[in-house]
JSON list of N, CA and C in Angstrom, two decimals:
[
{"chain": "V", "resi": 15, "resn": "CYS", "atom": "N", "xyz": [-13.55, 18.31, 22.12]},
{"chain": "V", "resi": 15, "resn": "CYS", "atom": "CA", "xyz": [-13.36, 17.80, 23.16]},
{"chain": "V", "resi": 15, "resn": "CYS", "atom": "C", "xyz": [-12.89, 19.02, 24.00]},
{"chain": "V", "resi": 16, "resn": "ALA", "atom": "N", "xyz": [-12.63, 19.66, 24.92]},
{"chain": "V", "resi": 16, "resn": "ALA", "atom": "CA", "xyz": [-12.27, 20.94, 24.96]},
{"chain": "V", "resi": 16, "resn": "ALA", "atom": "C", "xyz": [-10.51, 20.51, 25.53]},
{"chain": "V", "resi": 17, "resn": "LEU", "atom": "N", "xyz": [-10.40, 22.77, 24.99]},
{"chain": "V", "resi": 17, "resn": "LEU", "atom": "CA", "xyz": [-8.29, 22.37, 25.01]},
{"chain": "V", "resi": 17, "resn": "LEU", "atom": "C", "xyz": [-7.95, 23.07, 26.30]},
{"chain": "V", "resi": 18, "resn": "GLY", "atom": "N", "xyz": [-8.70, 23.94, 26.55]},
{"chain": "V", "resi": 18, "resn": "GLY", "atom": "CA", "xyz": [-8.41, 24.56, 27.81]},
{"chain": "V", "resi": 18, "resn": "GLY", "atom": "C", "xyz": [-7.24, 26.08, 27.00]},
{"chain": "V", "resi": 19, "resn": "ASP", "atom": "N", "xyz": [-6.56, 26.34, 27.57]},
{"chain": "V", "resi": 19, "resn": "ASP", "atom": "CA", "xyz": [-5.12, 27.51, 27.26]},
{"chain": "V", "resi": 19, "resn": "ASP", "atom": "C", "xyz": [-3.96, 27.23, 26.56]},
{"chain": "V", "resi": 20, "resn": "ILE", "atom": "N", "xyz": [-4.72, 25.44, 25.77]},
{"chain": "V", "resi": 20, "resn": "ILE", "atom": "CA", "xyz": [-3.69, 24.69, 25.09]},
{"chain": "V", "resi": 20, "resn": "ILE", "atom": "C", "xyz": [-3.47, 25.35, 23.49]},
{"chain": "V", "resi": 21, "resn": "LEU", "atom": "N", "xyz": [-2.62, 26.39, 22.61]},
{"chain": "V", "resi": 21, "resn": "LEU", "atom": "CA", "xyz": [-2.60, 27.24, 22.22]},
{"chain": "V", "resi": 21, "resn": "LEU", "atom": "C", "xyz": [-2.37, 26.15, 20.09]},
{"chain": "V", "resi": 22, "resn": "GLU", "atom": "N", "xyz": [-1.56, 25.15, 20.74]},
{"chain": "V", "resi": 22, "resn": "GLU", "atom": "CA", "xyz": [-1.58, 23.98, 19.32]},
{"chain": "V", "resi": 22, "resn": "GLU", "atom": "C", "xyz": [-0.80, 22.80, 20.05]},
{"chain": "V", "resi": 23, "resn": "PRO", "atom": "N", "xyz": [-2.04, 22.66, 20.38]},
{"chain": "V", "resi": 23, "resn": "PRO", "atom": "CA", "xyz": [-2.35, 21.08, 20.92]},
{"chain": "V", "resi": 23, "resn": "PRO", "atom": "C", "xyz": [-2.57, 19.73, 20.02]},
{"chain": "V", "resi": 24, "resn": "GLU", "atom": "N", "xyz": [-1.13, 18.97, 20.76]},
{"chain": "V", "resi": 24, "resn": "GLU", "atom": "CA", "xyz": [-0.91, 17.99, 19.96]},
{"chain": "V", "resi": 24, "resn": "GLU", "atom": "C", "xyz": [-1.60, 16.45, 20.46]},
{"chain": "V", "resi": 25, "resn": "LEU", "atom": "N", "xyz": [-2.84, 16.41, 19.67]},
{"chain": "V", "resi": 25, "resn": "LEU", "atom": "CA", "xyz": [-3.47, 15.13, 20.26]},
{"chain": "V", "resi": 25, "resn": "LEU", "atom": "C", "xyz": [-2.82, 13.79, 19.60]},
{"chain": "V", "resi": 26, "resn": "GLU", "atom": "N", "xyz": [-3.05, 12.70, 20.77]},
{"chain": "V", "resi": 26, "resn": "GLU", "atom": "CA", "xyz": [-2.83, 11.37, 20.47]},
{"chain": "V", "resi": 26, "resn": "GLU", "atom": "C", "xyz": [-4.26, 10.56, 20.62]},
{"chain": "V", "resi": 27, "resn": "LEU", "atom": "N", "xyz": [-4.80, 9.97, 19.74]},
{"chain": "V", "resi": 27, "resn": "LEU", "atom": "CA", "xyz": [-5.65, 9.70, 19.96]},
{"chain": "V", "resi": 27, "resn": "LEU", "atom": "C", "xyz": [-5.90, 7.54, 19.98]},
{"chain": "V", "resi": 28, "resn": "SER", "atom": "N", "xyz": [-6.50, 7.33, 20.26]},
{"chain": "V", "resi": 28, "resn": "SER", "atom": "CA", "xyz": [-6.74, 5.56, 20.56]},
{"chain": "V", "resi": 28, "resn": "SER", "atom": "C", "xyz": [-8.05, 4.64, 20.45]},
{"chain": "V", "resi": 29, "resn": "PHE", "atom": "N", "xyz": [-8.25, 4.10, 19.91]},
{"chain": "V", "resi": 29, "resn": "PHE", "atom": "CA", "xyz": [-9.76, 3.40, 20.32]},
{"chain": "V", "resi": 29, "resn": "PHE", "atom": "C", "xyz": [-9.05, 2.12, 20.55]},
{"chain": "V", "resi": 30, "resn": "PHE", "atom": "N", "xyz": [-10.92, 1.58, 21.15]},
{"chain": "V", "resi": 30, "resn": "PHE", "atom": "CA", "xyz": [-10.51, 0.37, 21.67]},
{"chain": "V", "resi": 30, "resn": "PHE", "atom": "C", "xyz": [-11.92, -0.58, 22.40]},
{"chain": "V", "resi": 31, "resn": "LEU", "atom": "N", "xyz": [-11.93, -1.83, 22.22]},
{"chain": "V", "resi": 31, "resn": "LEU", "atom": "CA", "xyz": [-12.98, -2.86, 21.73]},
{"chain": "V", "resi": 31, "resn": "LEU", "atom": "C", "xyz": [-12.77, -3.50, 23.12]},
{"chain": "V", "resi": 32, "resn": "LYS", "atom": "N", "xyz": [-13.86, -3.55, 23.92]},
{"chain": "V", "resi": 32, "resn": "LYS", "atom": "CA", "xyz": [-13.65, -5.04, 25.47]},
{"chain": "V", "resi": 32, "resn": "LYS", "atom": "C", "xyz": [-14.69, -5.58, 24.85]},
{"chain": "V", "resi": 33, "resn": "LYS", "atom": "N", "xyz": [-14.61, -6.61, 25.23]},
{"chain": "V", "resi": 33, "resn": "LYS", "atom": "CA", "xyz": [-16.13, -7.88, 25.55]},
{"chain": "V", "resi": 33, "resn": "LYS", "atom": "C", "xyz": [-16.56, -7.30, 26.17]},
{"chain": "V", "resi": 34, "resn": "ASP", "atom": "N", "xyz": [-16.16, -7.52, 27.43]},
{"chain": "V", "resi": 34, "resn": "ASP", "atom": "CA", "xyz": [-16.96, -6.95, 28.91]},
{"chain": "V", "resi": 34, "resn": "ASP", "atom": "C", "xyz": [-15.67, -6.52, 29.87]},
{"chain": "V", "resi": 35, "resn": "PRO", "atom": "N", "xyz": [-16.39, -5.90, 31.07]},
{"chain": "V", "resi": 35, "resn": "PRO", "atom": "CA", "xyz": [-15.78, -4.23, 31.54]},
{"chain": "V", "resi": 35, "resn": "PRO", "atom": "C", "xyz": [-14.40, -5.49, 32.05]},
{"chain": "V", "resi": 36, "resn": "LEU", "atom": "N", "xyz": [-14.05, -6.09, 32.29]},
{"chain": "V", "resi": 36, "resn": "LEU", "atom": "CA", "xyz": [-13.36, -6.19, 32.92]},
{"chain": "V", "resi": 36, "resn": "LEU", "atom": "C", "xyz": [-11.85, -7.08, 31.90]},
{"chain": "V", "resi": 37, "resn": "GLY", "atom": "N", "xyz": [-12.19, -7.04, 30.39]},
{"chain": "V", "resi": 37, "resn": "GLY", "atom": "CA", "xyz": [-11.50, -7.94, 29.55]},
{"chain": "V", "resi": 37, "resn": "GLY", "atom": "C", "xyz": [-10.93, -6.94, 29.31]},
{"chain": "V", "resi": 38, "resn": "SER", "atom": "N", "xyz": [-9.72, -7.89, 28.51]},
{"chain": "V", "resi": 38, "resn": "SER", "atom": "CA", "xyz": [-8.13, -6.83, 27.90]},
{"chain": "V", "resi": 38, "resn": "SER", "atom": "C", "xyz": [-9.16, -6.42, 26.83]},
{"chain": "V", "resi": 39, "resn": "GLU", "atom": "N", "xyz": [-8.57, -4.51, 26.45]},
{"chain": "V", "resi": 39, "resn": "GLU", "atom": "CA", "xyz": [-8.73, -3.92, 24.94]},
{"chain": "V", "resi": 39, "resn": "GLU", "atom": "C", "xyz": [-8.25, -4.59, 24.28]},
{"chain": "V", "resi": 40, "resn": "ILE", "atom": "N", "xyz": [-8.59, -4.60, 22.81]},
{"chain": "V", "resi": 40, "resn": "ILE", "atom": "CA", "xyz": [-8.37, -5.04, 22.02]},
{"chain": "V", "resi": 40, "resn": "ILE", "atom": "C", "xyz": [-8.26, -3.03, 20.27]},
{"chain": "V", "resi": 41, "resn": "PRO", "atom": "N", "xyz": [-7.12, -2.84, 20.66]},
{"chain": "V", "resi": 41, "resn": "PRO", "atom": "CA", "xyz": [-7.01, -1.84, 19.41]},
{"chain": "V", "resi": 41, "resn": "PRO", "atom": "C", "xyz": [-7.73, -1.64, 18.79]},
{"chain": "V", "resi": 42, "resn": "ILE", "atom": "N", "xyz": [-7.99, -0.48, 17.98]},
{"chain": "V", "resi": 42, "resn": "ILE", "atom": "CA", "xyz": [-8.98, -0.10, 16.77]},
{"chain": "V", "resi": 42, "resn": "ILE", "atom": "C", "xyz": [-8.21, 0.28, 16.24]},
{"chain": "V", "resi": 43, "resn": "THR", "atom": "N", "xyz": [-7.91, 0.26, 14.73]},
{"chain": "V", "resi": 43, "resn": "THR", "atom": "CA", "xyz": [-7.25, 1.36, 13.27]},
{"chain": "V", "resi": 43, "resn": "THR", "atom": "C", "xyz": [-8.67, 2.54, 13.51]},
{"chain": "V", "resi": 44, "resn": "HIS", "atom": "N", "xyz": [-8.07, 3.09, 13.05]},
{"chain": "V", "resi": 44, "resn": "HIS", "atom": "CA", "xyz": [-8.48, 4.41, 13.16]},
{"chain": "V", "resi": 44, "resn": "HIS", "atom": "C", "xyz": [-8.03, 5.54, 12.11]},
{"chain": "V", "resi": 45, "resn": "SER", "atom": "N", "xyz": [-8.80, 6.38, 11.63]},
{"chain": "V", "resi": 45, "resn": "SER", "atom": "CA", "xyz": [-7.84, 7.69, 10.80]},
{"chain": "V", "resi": 45, "resn": "SER", "atom": "C", "xyz": [-8.89, 7.98, 11.38]},
{"chain": "V", "resi": 46, "resn": "ILE", "atom": "N", "xyz": [-8.65, 9.94, 11.13]},
{"chain": "V", "resi": 46, "resn": "ILE", "atom": "CA", "xyz": [-9.15, 11.01, 11.00]},
{"chain": "V", "resi": 46, "resn": "ILE", "atom": "C", "xyz": [-9.34, 12.08, 10.07]},
{"chain": "V", "resi": 47, "resn": "LEU", "atom": "N", "xyz": [-10.57, 12.43, 10.08]},
{"chain": "V", "resi": 47, "resn": "LEU", "atom": "CA", "xyz": [-11.25, 12.62, 9.14]},
{"chain": "V", "resi": 47, "resn": "LEU", "atom": "C", "xyz": [-11.43, 14.00, 8.76]},
{"chain": "V", "resi": 48, "resn": "SER", "atom": "N", "xyz": [-11.38, 14.40, 9.15]},
{"chain": "V", "resi": 48, "resn": "SER", "atom": "CA", "xyz": [-11.83, 15.95, 9.66]},
{"chain": "V", "resi": 48, "resn": "SER", "atom": "C", "xyz": [-11.00, 16.52, 11.08]},
{"chain": "V", "resi": 49, "resn": "ALA", "atom": "N", "xyz": [-10.72, 17.62, 11.12]},
{"chain": "V", "resi": 49, "resn": "ALA", "atom": "CA", "xyz": [-11.06, 18.04, 12.58]},
{"chain": "V", "resi": 49, "resn": "ALA", "atom": "C", "xyz": [-11.25, 19.88, 12.11]},
{"chain": "V", "resi": 50, "resn": "LYS", "atom": "N", "xyz": [-11.89, 20.13, 13.00]},
{"chain": "V", "resi": 50, "resn": "LYS", "atom": "CA", "xyz": [-12.16, 21.64, 13.23]},
{"chain": "V", "resi": 50, "resn": "LYS", "atom": "C", "xyz": [-11.33, 22.17, 14.25]},
{"chain": "V", "resi": 51, "resn": "ARG", "atom": "N", "xyz": [-11.04, 23.02, 14.62]},
{"chain": "V", "resi": 51, "resn": "ARG", "atom": "CA", "xyz": [-11.16, 24.19, 15.28]},
{"chain": "V", "resi": 51, "resn": "ARG", "atom": "C", "xyz": [-12.17, 25.43, 15.63]},
{"chain": "V", "resi": 52, "resn": "TYR", "atom": "N", "xyz": [-12.54, 25.12, 17.68]},
{"chain": "V", "resi": 52, "resn": "TYR", "atom": "CA", "xyz": [-14.37, 25.98, 16.89]},
{"chain": "V", "resi": 52, "resn": "TYR", "atom": "C", "xyz": [-13.10, 26.47, 18.07]},
{"chain": "V", "resi": 53, "resn": "SER", "atom": "N", "xyz": [-14.17, 28.22, 17.91]},
{"chain": "V", "resi": 53, "resn": "SER", "atom": "CA", "xyz": [-13.34, 29.62, 19.38]},
{"chain": "V", "resi": 53, "resn": "SER", "atom": "C", "xyz": [-13.43, 29.50, 20.20]},
{"chain": "V", "resi": 54, "resn": "ARG", "atom": "N", "xyz": [-13.50, 29.92, 21.37]},
{"chain": "V", "resi": 54, "resn": "ARG", "atom": "CA", "xyz": [-13.17, 30.17, 22.08]},
{"chain": "V", "resi": 54, "resn": "ARG", "atom": "C", "xyz": [-14.64, 30.18, 23.03]},
{"chain": "V", "resi": 55, "resn": "ASP", "atom": "N", "xyz": [-15.63, 29.70, 24.02]},
{"chain": "V", "resi": 55, "resn": "ASP", "atom": "CA", "xyz": [-16.58, 29.90, 24.48]},
{"chain": "V", "resi": 55, "resn": "ASP", "atom": "C", "xyz": [-16.37, 30.43, 25.94]},
{"chain": "V", "resi": 56, "resn": "GLU", "atom": "N", "xyz": [-17.35, 30.85, 26.89]},
{"chain": "V", "resi": 56, "resn": "GLU", "atom": "CA", "xyz": [-17.45, 31.47, 27.13]},
{"chain": "V", "resi": 56, "resn": "GLU", "atom": "C", "xyz": [-16.60, 31.63, 29.06]},
{"chain": "V", "resi": 57, "resn": "ASP", "atom": "N", "xyz": [-16.16, 30.13, 29.05]},
{"chain": "V", "resi": 57, "resn": "ASP", "atom": "CA", "xyz": [-15.09, 29.81, 30.15]},
{"chain": "V", "resi": 57, "resn": "ASP", "atom": "C", "xyz": [-13.67, 30.40, 29.21]},
{"chain": "V", "resi": 58, "resn": "ASN", "atom": "N", "xyz": [-12.91, 30.31, 28.12]},
{"chain": "V", "resi": 58, "resn": "ASN", "atom": "CA", "xyz": [-12.49, 30.26, 27.26]},
{"chain": "V", "resi": 58, "resn": "ASN", "atom": "C", "xyz": [-11.80, 29.40, 27.07]},
{"chain": "V", "resi": 59, "resn": "ARG", "atom": "N", "xyz": [-12.39, 28.69, 27.21]},
{"chain": "V", "resi": 59, "resn": "ARG", "atom": "CA", "xyz": [-11.83, 26.69, 25.89]},
{"chain": "V", "resi": 59, "resn": "ARG", "atom": "C", "xyz": [-12.00, 27.01, 25.15]},
{"chain": "V", "resi": 60, "resn": "SER", "atom": "N", "xyz": [-10.82, 26.29, 24.17]},
{"chain": "V", "resi": 60, "resn": "SER", "atom": "CA", "xyz": [-11.69, 26.04, 22.66]},
{"chain": "V", "resi": 60, "resn": "SER", "atom": "C", "xyz": [-11.54, 25.00, 23.05]},
{"chain": "V", "resi": 61, "resn": "TRP", "atom": "N", "xyz": [-12.03, 24.59, 21.88]},
{"chain": "V", "resi": 61, "resn": "TRP", "atom": "CA", "xyz": [-12.80, 23.61, 21.35]},
{"chain": "V", "resi": 61, "resn": "TRP", "atom": "C", "xyz": [-12.76, 22.79, 20.10]},
{"chain": "V", "resi": 62, "resn": "LEU", "atom": "N", "xyz": [-12.61, 21.07, 19.93]},
{"chain": "V", "resi": 62, "resn": "LEU", "atom": "CA", "xyz": [-11.85, 20.70, 18.98]},
{"chain": "V", "resi": 62, "resn": "LEU", "atom": "C", "xyz": [-12.73, 19.61, 18.87]},
{"chain": "V", "resi": 63, "resn": "ALA", "atom": "N", "xyz": [-13.33, 19.92, 17.50]},
{"chain": "V", "resi": 63, "resn": "ALA", "atom": "CA", "xyz": [-14.08, 18.94, 16.58]},
{"chain": "V", "resi": 63, "resn": "ALA", "atom": "C", "xyz": [-13.40, 17.25, 15.20]},
{"chain": "V", "resi": 64, "resn": "LEU", "atom": "N", "xyz": [-13.39, 16.79, 16.59]},
{"chain": "V", "resi": 64, "resn": "LEU", "atom": "CA", "xyz": [-12.67, 15.63, 15.41]},
{"chain": "V", "resi": 64, "resn": "LEU", "atom": "C", "xyz": [-14.04, 14.10, 14.39]},
{"chain": "V", "resi": 65, "resn": "LEU", "atom": "N", "xyz": [-13.26, 13.82, 13.67]},
{"chain": "V", "resi": 65, "resn": "LEU", "atom": "CA", "xyz": [-14.49, 13.05, 12.75]},
{"chain": "V", "resi": 65, "resn": "LEU", "atom": "C", "xyz": [-13.30, 11.92, 12.58]},
{"chain": "V", "resi": 66, "resn": "SER", "atom": "N", "xyz": [-13.39, 10.74, 12.84]},
{"chain": "V", "resi": 66, "resn": "SER", "atom": "CA", "xyz": [-12.66, 9.77, 13.15]},
{"chain": "V", "resi": 66, "resn": "SER", "atom": "C", "xyz": [-13.18, 8.93, 12.49]},
{"chain": "V", "resi": 67, "resn": "GLN", "atom": "N", "xyz": [-12.87, 7.76, 11.96]},
{"chain": "V", "resi": 67, "resn": "GLN", "atom": "CA", "xyz": [-13.22, 6.40, 10.89]},
{"chain": "V", "resi": 67, "resn": "GLN", "atom": "C", "xyz": [-12.28, 5.54, 11.73]},
{"chain": "V", "resi": 68, "resn": "LEU", "atom": "N", "xyz": [-13.54, 3.99, 12.00]},
{"chain": "V", "resi": 68, "resn": "LEU", "atom": "CA", "xyz": [-12.81, 3.10, 12.81]},
{"chain": "V", "resi": 68, "resn": "LEU", "atom": "C", "xyz": [-12.91, 1.78, 12.14]},
{"chain": "V", "resi": 69, "resn": "GLU", "atom": "N", "xyz": [-12.20, 1.11, 12.08]},
{"chain": "V", "resi": 69, "resn": "GLU", "atom": "CA", "xyz": [-11.67, -0.46, 10.90]},
{"chain": "V", "resi": 69, "resn": "GLU", "atom": "C", "xyz": [-12.92, -1.09, 12.11]},
{"chain": "V", "resi": 70, "resn": "PHE", "atom": "N", "xyz": [-14.17, -2.44, 11.72]},
{"chain": "V", "resi": 70, "resn": "PHE", "atom": "CA", "xyz": [-14.54, -3.58, 12.36]},
{"chain": "V", "resi": 70, "resn": "PHE", "atom": "C", "xyz": [-14.54, -3.86, 11.35]},
{"chain": "V", "resi": 71, "resn": "SER", "atom": "N", "xyz": [-13.79, -4.58, 11.27]},
{"chain": "V", "resi": 71, "resn": "SER", "atom": "CA", "xyz": [-13.40, -5.69, 10.20]},
{"chain": "V", "resi": 71, "resn": "SER", "atom": "C", "xyz": [-12.80, -6.87, 10.73]},
{"chain": "V", "resi": 72, "resn": "ASP", "atom": "N", "xyz": [-13.94, -7.87, 10.50]},
{"chain": "V", "resi": 72, "resn": "ASP", "atom": "CA", "xyz": [-13.74, -9.14, 11.11]},
{"chain": "V", "resi": 72, "resn": "ASP", "atom": "C", "xyz": [-14.15, -9.43, 12.75]},
{"chain": "V", "resi": 73, "resn": "LEU", "atom": "N", "xyz": [-15.71, -8.52, 12.93]},
{"chain": "V", "resi": 73, "resn": "LEU", "atom": "CA", "xyz": [-15.77, -8.28, 14.02]},
{"chain": "V", "resi": 73, "resn": "LEU", "atom": "C", "xyz": [-17.35, -9.35, 14.61]},
{"chain": "V", "resi": 74, "resn": "LYS", "atom": "N", "xyz": [-17.20, -10.20, 15.67]},
{"chain": "V", "resi": 74, "resn": "LYS", "atom": "CA", "xyz": [-18.32, -11.12, 15.79]},
{"chain": "V", "resi": 74, "resn": "LYS", "atom": "C", "xyz": [-19.67, -10.45, 15.87]},
{"chain": "V", "resi": 75, "resn": "PRO", "atom": "N", "xyz": [-20.91, -11.42, 15.46]},
{"chain": "V", "resi": 75, "resn": "PRO", "atom": "CA", "xyz": [-21.67, -10.06, 16.55]},
{"chain": "V", "resi": 75, "resn": "PRO", "atom": "C", "xyz": [-21.75, -10.34, 17.93]},
{"chain": "V", "resi": 76, "resn": "GLY", "atom": "N", "xyz": [-22.53, -9.06, 18.36]},
{"chain": "V", "resi": 76, "resn": "GLY", "atom": "CA", "xyz": [-22.56, -9.23, 20.50]},
{"chain": "V", "resi": 76, "resn": "GLY", "atom": "C", "xyz": [-22.67, -8.16, 20.52]},
{"chain": "V", "resi": 77, "resn": "SER", "atom": "N", "xyz": [-22.47, -7.89, 21.88]},
{"chain": "V", "resi": 77, "resn": "SER", "atom": "CA", "xyz": [-22.12, -6.77, 22.68]},
{"chain": "V", "resi": 77, "resn": "SER", "atom": "C", "xyz": [-20.81, -6.01, 23.43]},
{"chain": "V", "resi": 78, "resn": "TYR", "atom": "N", "xyz": [-20.13, -5.14, 23.53]},
{"chain": "V", "resi": 78, "resn": "TYR", "atom": "CA", "xyz": [-19.06, -4.69, 22.72]},
{"chain": "V", "resi": 78, "resn": "TYR", "atom": "C", "xyz": [-18.95, -2.83, 24.11]},
{"chain": "V", "resi": 79, "resn": "ILE", "atom": "N", "xyz": [-17.55, -3.34, 24.50]},
{"chain": "V", "resi": 79, "resn": "ILE", "atom": "CA", "xyz": [-17.73, -1.71, 25.03]},
{"chain": "V", "resi": 79, "resn": "ILE", "atom": "C", "xyz": [-16.50, -1.04, 23.73]},
{"chain": "V", "resi": 80, "resn": "LEU", "atom": "N", "xyz": [-17.07, 0.28, 23.48]},
{"chain": "V", "resi": 80, "resn": "LEU", "atom": "CA", "xyz": [-15.43, 1.08, 23.17]},
{"chain": "V", "resi": 80, "resn": "LEU", "atom": "C", "xyz": [-15.13, 2.58, 23.73]},
{"chain": "V", "resi": 81, "resn": "LYS", "atom": "N", "xyz": [-14.49, 2.07, 23.77]},
{"chain": "V", "resi": 81, "resn": "LYS", "atom": "CA", "xyz": [-13.51, 2.87, 24.70]},
{"chain": "V", "resi": 81, "resn": "LYS", "atom": "C", "xyz": [-12.54, 4.23, 23.74]},
{"chain": "V", "resi": 82, "resn": "ALA", "atom": "N", "xyz": [-12.96, 5.71, 23.52]},
{"chain": "V", "resi": 82, "resn": "ALA", "atom": "CA", "xyz": [-12.01, 6.29, 23.03]},
{"chain": "V", "resi": 82, "resn": "ALA", "atom": "C", "xyz": [-11.31, 6.94, 23.82]},
{"chain": "V", "resi": 83, "resn": "ARG", "atom": "N", "xyz": [-9.97, 7.53, 23.37]},
{"chain": "V", "resi": 83, "resn": "ARG", "atom": "CA", "xyz": [-8.31, 7.57, 24.33]},
{"chain": "V", "resi": 83, "resn": "ARG", "atom": "C", "xyz": [-8.04, 9.25, 23.98]},
{"chain": "V", "resi": 84, "resn": "ALA", "atom": "N", "xyz": [-8.37, 9.99, 24.81]},
{"chain": "V", "resi": 84, "resn": "ALA", "atom": "CA", "xyz": [-7.37, 10.75, 24.05]},
{"chain": "V", "resi": 84, "resn": "ALA", "atom": "C", "xyz": [-6.87, 11.91, 25.02]},
{"chain": "V", "resi": 85, "resn": "ARG", "atom": "N", "xyz": [-5.36, 12.18, 23.78]},
{"chain": "V", "resi": 85, "resn": "ARG", "atom": "CA", "xyz": [-4.16, 12.40, 25.41]},
{"chain": "V", "resi": 85, "resn": "ARG", "atom": "C", "xyz": [-3.76, 13.66, 24.03]},
{"chain": "V", "resi": 86, "resn": "GLU", "atom": "N", "xyz": [-3.29, 15.00, 25.30]},
{"chain": "V", "resi": 86, "resn": "GLU", "atom": "CA", "xyz": [-2.95, 16.21, 25.04]},
{"chain": "V", "resi": 86, "resn": "GLU", "atom": "C", "xyz": [-1.21, 15.75, 25.56]},
{"chain": "V", "resi": 87, "resn": "THR", "atom": "N", "xyz": [-0.30, 15.80, 24.16]},
{"chain": "V", "resi": 87, "resn": "THR", "atom": "CA", "xyz": [0.94, 15.09, 24.52]},
{"chain": "V", "resi": 87, "resn": "THR", "atom": "C", "xyz": [1.71, 16.00, 25.46]},
{"chain": "V", "resi": 88, "resn": "THR", "atom": "N", "xyz": [1.78, 17.73, 25.25]},
{"chain": "V", "resi": 88, "resn": "THR", "atom": "CA", "xyz": [2.60, 18.17, 25.67]},
{"chain": "V", "resi": 88, "resn": "THR", "atom": "C", "xyz": [2.51, 18.60, 27.48]},
{"chain": "V", "resi": 89, "resn": "THR", "atom": "N", "xyz": [0.45, 18.65, 27.09]},
{"chain": "V", "resi": 89, "resn": "THR", "atom": "CA", "xyz": [0.57, 18.03, 29.33]},
{"chain": "V", "resi": 89, "resn": "THR", "atom": "C", "xyz": [0.82, 17.04, 29.76]},
{"chain": "V", "resi": 90, "resn": "ASN", "atom": "N", "xyz": [0.24, 16.26, 29.02]},
{"chain": "V", "resi": 90, "resn": "ASN", "atom": "CA", "xyz": [0.07, 14.60, 29.38]},
{"chain": "V", "resi": 90, "resn": "ASN", "atom": "C", "xyz": [-1.54, 14.12, 30.18]},
{"chain": "V", "resi": 91, "resn": "CYS", "atom": "N", "xyz": [-2.16, 15.71, 29.91]},
{"chain": "V", "resi": 91, "resn": "CYS", "atom": "CA", "xyz": [-3.57, 15.78, 29.74]},
{"chain": "V", "resi": 91, "resn": "CYS", "atom": "C", "xyz": [-4.37, 14.25, 29.21]},
{"chain": "V", "resi": 92, "resn": "GLU", "atom": "N", "xyz": [-4.92, 13.01, 30.10]},
{"chain": "V", "resi": 92, "resn": "GLU", "atom": "CA", "xyz": [-6.22, 12.36, 29.36]},
{"chain": "V", "resi": 92, "resn": "GLU", "atom": "C", "xyz": [-7.06, 12.83, 29.35]},
{"chain": "V", "resi": 93, "resn": "ALA", "atom": "N", "xyz": [-8.22, 11.77, 28.69]},
{"chain": "V", "resi": 93, "resn": "ALA", "atom": "CA", "xyz": [-10.22, 12.14, 29.06]},
{"chain": "V", "resi": 93, "resn": "ALA", "atom": "C", "xyz": [-10.21, 10.29, 28.06]},
{"chain": "V", "resi": 94, "resn": "GLU", "atom": "N", "xyz": [-11.28, 9.83, 28.45]},
{"chain": "V", "resi": 94, "resn": "GLU", "atom": "CA", "xyz": [-12.25, 9.19, 28.26]},
{"chain": "V", "resi": 94, "resn": "GLU", "atom": "C", "xyz": [-13.70, 8.99, 27.60]},
{"chain": "V", "resi": 95, "resn": "SER", "atom": "N", "xyz": [-13.89, 8.64, 26.77]},
{"chain": "V", "resi": 95, "resn": "SER", "atom": "CA", "xyz": [-15.20, 8.14, 26.60]},
{"chain": "V", "resi": 95, "resn": "SER", "atom": "C", "xyz": [-15.88, 6.75, 26.56]},
{"chain": "V", "resi": 96, "resn": "VAL", "atom": "N", "xyz": [-16.64, 6.37, 27.28]},
{"chain": "V", "resi": 96, "resn": "VAL", "atom": "CA", "xyz": [-16.70, 5.00, 26.79]},
{"chain": "V", "resi": 96, "resn": "VAL", "atom": "C", "xyz": [-18.77, 4.74, 26.26]},
{"chain": "V", "resi": 97, "resn": "GLN", "atom": "N", "xyz": [-18.81, 4.04, 25.57]},
{"chain": "V", "resi": 97, "resn": "GLN", "atom": "CA", "xyz": [-19.89, 3.70, 25.08]},
{"chain": "V", "resi": 97, "resn": "GLN", "atom": "C", "xyz": [-20.83, 1.92, 24.78]},
{"chain": "V", "resi": 98, "resn": "LYS", "atom": "N", "xyz": [-21.36, 1.69, 25.00]},
{"chain": "V", "resi": 98, "resn": "LYS", "atom": "CA", "xyz": [-21.84, -0.07, 24.41]},
{"chain": "V", "resi": 98, "resn": "LYS", "atom": "C", "xyz": [-22.23, 0.18, 23.21]},
{"chain": "V", "resi": 99, "resn": "LEU", "atom": "N", "xyz": [-21.16, -1.09, 22.84]},
{"chain": "V", "resi": 99, "resn": "LEU", "atom": "CA", "xyz": [-21.66, -1.08, 20.47]},
{"chain": "V", "resi": 99, "resn": "LEU", "atom": "C", "xyz": [-22.15, -2.23, 20.83]},
{"chain": "V", "resi": 100, "resn": "ASP", "atom": "N", "xyz": [-23.37, -2.53, 20.17]},
{"chain": "V", "resi": 100, "resn": "ASP", "atom": "CA", "xyz": [-23.71, -3.83, 19.95]},
{"chain": "V", "resi": 100, "resn": "ASP", "atom": "C", "xyz": [-23.79, -4.26, 18.14]},
{"chain": "V", "resi": 101, "resn": "VAL", "atom": "N", "xyz": [-23.60, -4.91, 17.90]},
{"chain": "V", "resi": 101, "resn": "VAL", "atom": "CA", "xyz": [-22.90, -5.81, 16.40]},
{"chain": "V", "resi": 101, "resn": "VAL", "atom": "C", "xyz": [-24.42, -6.37, 15.90]},
{"chain": "V", "resi": 102, "resn": "LYS", "atom": "N", "xyz": [-24.72, -6.51, 14.97]},
{"chain": "V", "resi": 102, "resn": "LYS", "atom": "CA", "xyz": [-25.73, -7.71, 14.69]},
{"chain": "V", "resi": 102, "resn": "LYS", "atom": "C", "xyz": [-25.06, -7.78, 13.66]}
]
């Protein structure tokens, strides 16, 4: 994720599953395995790469929507990413 001008970002990550787009979000337990800050790019943005492990215990086969949310706590800026997930 891009961090803009924030020198010491404080990120809160959360992950959710949804069975359908209008369904309720089911929180997923996760842990961060590694984090690496990259130097600023040509637009003067810093980048942070995170590797997270998600816990999918007792997940039944089917199609789900996986949502990842990152919130920077000092600015309260938030970003989301959504991906279809098929469990067999």
